[in-house]
Amino acid sequence: LGPIDLSPSFGPRCAAMADKGGLVQKIEKIQLALGGFPNGGTITGTIRTANAHLSLTLRGGLVQQADQLLAALHGENGDGGFIAEAETLRTELGLEPAPLLPLLEEAAKQLRLEAPLEGSMQAQLAQLGRALQERSKQRGKEEDNGLPAKVEKIRDALGL
């Protein structure tokens, strides 16, 4: 994760205001949560990129927009949001902990999706959830046709 660039696009007054509102820390949290920001970035660039993935209707200034993005990622009180949804998926698939964007890419690879992930973060999580359910159904059918079913048929045939 690279440094956040405050000076070239904002100037010293804006940089001081950004620090005052805790904006730099909020931007860093957004970058860490999503991943995909190898060279840091500007505050507005991070907000734009994050919102391109999350597809929210952001309102207010940069601090408020960062708060809205963090709430979507972590939930209103840190108890939900896209990260929690992805964590369930990560656990089900046995994936290593990772930022959200690389995690979704890895989940798509493991589930061997027929179509690439598209749309908002919510749509992508729904697409992965459906694929996981389908995989679970397939595995259930395979187990039904597996050894336990065959043993049961043999028992029935022998009258046991």
mmCIF file of C-alpha atoms in Angstrom:
data_model
loop_
_atom_site.group_PDB
_atom_site.id
_atom_site.type_symbol
_atom_site.label_atom_id
_atom_site.label_comp_id
_atom_site.label_asym_id
_atom_site.label_seq_id
_atom_site.Cartn_x
_atom_site.Cartn_y
_atom_site.Cartn_z
ATOM 1 C CA LEU A 1 0.000 0.000 0.000
ATOM 2 C CA GLY A 2 1.546 3.267 -1.085
ATOM 3 C CA PRO A 3 1.238 6.734 0.380
ATOM 4 C CA ILE A 4 -1.851 8.814 -0.132
ATOM 5 C CA ASP A 5 -1.114 11.828 -2.281
ATOM 6 C CA LEU A 6 -2.548 14.950 -0.701
ATOM 7 C CA SER A 7 -0.506 17.847 -2.060
ATOM 8 C CA PRO A 8 -0.506 17.866 -5.879
ATOM 9 C CA SER A 9 -4.255 17.794 -6.368
ATOM 10 C CA PHE A 10 -5.416 19.560 -3.223
ATOM 11 C CA GLY A 11 -2.874 22.048 -1.903
ATOM 12 C CA PRO A 12 -1.843 22.649 1.707
ATOM 13 C CA ARG A 13 -5.191 24.022 2.937
ATOM 14 C CA CYS A 14 -7.122 21.000 1.687
ATOM 15 C CA ALA A 15 -4.465 18.632 3.010
ATOM 16 C CA ALA A 16 -4.826 20.136 6.486
ATOM 17 C CA MET A 17 -8.607 19.818 6.285
ATOM 18 C CA ALA A 18 -8.313 16.188 5.187
ATOM 19 C CA ASP A 19 -6.160 15.349 8.171
ATOM 20 C CA LYS A 20 -8.535 17.201 10.489
ATOM 21 C CA GLY A 21 -11.523 15.055 9.490
ATOM 22 C CA GLY A 22 -9.536 11.823 9.738
ATOM 23 C CA LEU A 23 -9.918 11.445 6.006
ATOM 24 C CA VAL A 24 -6.441 10.044 5.422
ATOM 25 C CA GLN A 25 -7.063 7.201 7.878
ATOM 26 C CA LYS A 26 -10.474 6.515 6.366
ATOM 27 C CA ILE A 27 -8.980 6.355 2.879
ATOM 28 C CA GLU A 28 -6.300 3.963 4.119
ATOM 29 C CA LYS A 29 -8.998 1.729 5.640
ATOM 30 C CA ILE A 30 -10.895 1.711 2.341
ATOM 31 C CA GLN A 31 -7.724 0.818 0.429
ATOM 32 C CA LEU A 32 -6.881 -1.981 2.863
ATOM 33 C CA ALA A 33 -10.398 -3.387 2.793
ATOM 34 C CA LEU A 34 -10.677 -3.491 -0.986
ATOM 35 C CA GLY A 35 -7.090 -4.131 -2.042
ATOM 36 C CA GLY A 36 -6.143 -3.228 -5.576
ATOM 37 C CA PHE A 37 -4.393 0.049 -4.671
ATOM 38 C CA PRO A 38 -0.738 -0.992 -5.072
ATOM 39 C CA ASN A 39 0.640 2.542 -5.369
ATOM 40 C CA GLY A 40 -1.626 4.329 -2.926
ATOM 41 C CA GLY A 41 -3.491 7.066 -4.713
ATOM 42 C CA THR A 42 -5.248 10.328 -4.230
ATOM 43 C CA ILE A 43 -8.184 10.740 -1.901
ATOM 44 C CA THR A 44 -10.645 11.452 -4.686
ATOM 45 C CA GLY A 45 -9.161 8.692 -6.836
ATOM 46 C CA THR A 46 -9.610 6.175 -4.038
ATOM 47 C CA ILE A 47 -13.192 7.275 -3.429
ATOM 48 C CA ARG A 48 -13.986 7.070 -7.152
ATOM 49 C CA THR A 49 -12.367 3.658 -7.543
ATOM 50 C CA ALA A 50 -14.017 2.268 -4.416
ATOM 51 C CA ASN A 51 -17.393 3.564 -5.492
ATOM 52 C CA ALA A 52 -16.926 2.117 -8.971
ATOM 53 C CA HIS A 53 -16.807 -1.283 -7.251
ATOM 54 C CA LEU A 54 -19.497 -0.650 -4.646
ATOM 55 C CA SER A 55 -21.955 1.345 -6.806
ATOM 56 C CA LEU A 56 -23.324 3.575 -4.057
ATOM 57 C CA THR A 57 -25.001 6.956 -4.333
ATOM 58 C CA LEU A 58 -22.501 9.036 -2.389
ATOM 59 C CA ARG A 59 -23.543 12.332 -0.841
ATOM 60 C CA GLY A 60 -21.734 15.147 0.929
ATOM 61 C CA GLY A 61 -18.071 16.025 1.038
ATOM 62 C CA LEU A 62 -15.085 13.706 0.898
ATOM 63 C CA VAL A 63 -15.223 12.826 4.614
ATOM 64 C CA GLN A 64 -18.912 11.914 4.379
ATOM 65 C CA GLN A 65 -18.312 9.915 1.192
ATOM 66 C CA ALA A 66 -15.473 8.004 2.865
ATOM 67 C CA ASP A 67 -17.786 7.311 5.834
ATOM 68 C CA GLN A 68 -20.467 5.979 3.471
ATOM 69 C CA LEU A 69 -17.952 3.687 1.752
ATOM 70 C CA LEU A 70 -16.655 2.398 5.085
ATOM 71 C CA ALA A 71 -20.218 1.760 6.289
ATOM 72 C CA ALA A 72 -20.931 -0.255 3.130
ATOM 73 C CA LEU A 73 -17.720 -2.239 3.557
ATOM 74 C CA HIS A 74 -17.844 -2.845 7.312
ATOM 75 C CA GLY A 75 -21.510 -2.305 8.147
ATOM 76 C CA GLU A 76 -22.933 0.554 10.167
ATOM 77 C CA ASN A 77 -21.407 -0.610 13.445
ATOM 78 C CA GLY A 78 -18.644 -2.821 12.096
ATOM 79 C CA ASP A 79 -20.980 -5.821 12.215
ATOM 80 C CA GLY A 80 -21.903 -6.466 8.622
ATOM 81 C CA GLY A 81 -21.415 -5.001 5.211
ATOM 82 C CA PHE A 82 -19.779 -6.428 2.145
ATOM 83 C CA ILE A 83 -16.752 -7.663 4.084
ATOM 84 C CA ALA A 84 -18.922 -9.827 6.347
ATOM 85 C CA GLU A 85 -20.730 -11.263 3.323
ATOM 86 C CA ALA A 86 -17.426 -12.039 1.645
ATOM 87 C CA GLU A 87 -16.080 -13.572 4.862
ATOM 88 C CA THR A 88 -18.857 -16.152 4.799
ATOM 89 C CA LEU A 89 -17.956 -16.974 1.218
ATOM 90 C CA ARG A 90 -14.238 -17.128 2.096
ATOM 91 C CA THR A 91 -14.914 -19.536 4.955
ATOM 92 C CA GLU A 92 -17.150 -21.789 2.846
ATOM 93 C CA LEU A 93 -14.502 -22.028 0.129
ATOM 94 C CA GLY A 94 -11.563 -22.382 2.532
ATOM 95 C CA LEU A 95 -9.739 -19.364 1.097
ATOM 96 C CA GLU A 96 -6.978 -17.421 2.806
ATOM 97 C CA PRO A 97 -7.869 -14.021 4.275
ATOM 98 C CA ALA A 98 -7.450 -11.305 1.653
ATOM 99 C CA PRO A 99 -8.760 -7.864 0.746
ATOM 100 C CA LEU A 100 -12.203 -7.860 -0.829
ATOM 101 C CA LEU A 101 -11.380 -7.490 -4.536
ATOM 102 C CA PRO A 102 -8.716 -10.234 -4.703
ATOM 103 C CA LEU A 103 -10.934 -12.442 -2.534
ATOM 104 C CA LEU A 104 -13.833 -12.175 -4.967
ATOM 105 C CA GLU A 105 -11.530 -12.965 -7.893
ATOM 106 C CA GLU A 106 -10.206 -16.061 -6.124
ATOM 107 C CA ALA A 107 -13.717 -17.190 -5.180
ATOM 108 C CA ALA A 108 -14.787 -16.850 -8.826
ATOM 109 C CA LYS A 109 -11.816 -18.987 -9.891
ATOM 110 C CA GLN A 110 -12.586 -21.683 -7.317
ATOM 111 C CA LEU A 111 -16.247 -21.783 -8.247
ATOM 112 C CA ARG A 112 -15.346 -21.893 -11.949
ATOM 113 C CA LEU A 113 -17.969 -19.358 -12.916
ATOM 114 C CA GLU A 114 -19.201 -19.571 -16.472
ATOM 115 C CA ALA A 115 -19.558 -15.783 -16.739
ATOM 116 C CA PRO A 116 -17.199 -13.142 -15.324
ATOM 117 C CA LEU A 117 -18.234 -11.191 -12.245
ATOM 118 C CA GLU A 118 -20.168 -8.085 -13.238
ATOM 119 C CA GLY A 119 -22.105 -5.241 -11.702
ATOM 120 C CA SER A 120 -22.009 -3.807 -8.217
ATOM 121 C CA MET A 121 -20.305 -5.455 -5.271
ATOM 122 C CA GLN A 122 -23.720 -6.610 -4.083
ATOM 123 C CA ALA A 123 -24.442 -8.190 -7.485
ATOM 124 C CA GLN A 124 -21.053 -9.919 -7.537
ATOM 125 C CA LEU A 125 -21.536 -11.314 -4.025
ATOM 126 C CA ALA A 126 -24.995 -12.549 -5.032
ATOM 127 C CA GLN A 127 -23.551 -14.193 -8.149
ATOM 128 C CA LEU A 128 -20.885 -15.940 -6.069
ATOM 129 C CA GLY A 129 -23.467 -16.963 -3.457
ATOM 130 C CA ARG A 130 -25.648 -18.571 -6.118
ATOM 131 C CA ALA A 131 -22.642 -20.402 -7.569
ATOM 132 C CA LEU A 132 -21.713 -21.662 -4.097
ATOM 133 C CA GLN A 133 -25.271 -22.907 -3.516
ATOM 134 C CA GLU A 134 -25.251 -24.658 -6.878
ATOM 135 C CA ARG A 135 -21.933 -26.296 -6.045
ATOM 136 C CA SER A 136 -23.329 -27.452 -2.698
ATOM 137 C CA LYS A 137 -26.366 -28.941 -4.447
ATOM 138 C CA GLN A 138 -24.113 -30.764 -6.913
ATOM 139 C CA ARG A 139 -21.996 -32.134 -4.094
ATOM 140 C CA GLY A 140 -25.135 -33.265 -2.293
ATOM 141 C CA LYS A 141 -26.264 -35.144 -5.399
ATOM 142 C CA GLU A 142 -22.831 -36.721 -5.738
ATOM 143 C CA GLU A 143 -22.979 -37.857 -2.121
ATOM 144 C CA ASP A 144 -26.475 -39.269 -2.679
ATOM 145 C CA ASN A 145 -25.123 -41.357 -5.535
ATOM 146 C CA GLY A 146 -21.967 -42.231 -3.646
ATOM 147 C CA LEU A 147 -20.945 -45.027 -1.328
ATOM 148 C CA PRO A 148 -23.593 -44.558 1.395
ATOM 149 C CA ALA A 149 -26.344 -44.935 -1.209
ATOM 150 C CA LYS A 150 -24.693 -48.030 -2.657
ATOM 151 C CA VAL A 151 -24.268 -49.601 0.770
ATOM 152 C CA GLU A 152 -27.942 -48.935 1.489
ATOM 153 C CA LYS A 153 -28.934 -50.621 -1.784
ATOM 154 C CA ILE A 154 -26.819 -53.656 -0.921
ATOM 155 C CA ARG A 155 -28.401 -53.834 2.558
ATOM 156 C CA ASP A 156 -31.863 -53.627 1.011
ATOM 157 C CA ALA A 157 -31.028 -56.362 -1.487
ATOM 158 C CA LEU A 158 -29.749 -58.638 1.277
ATOM 159 C CA GLY A 159 -32.695 -57.815 3.531
ATOM 160 C CA LEU A 160 -30.532 -56.325 6.284
#
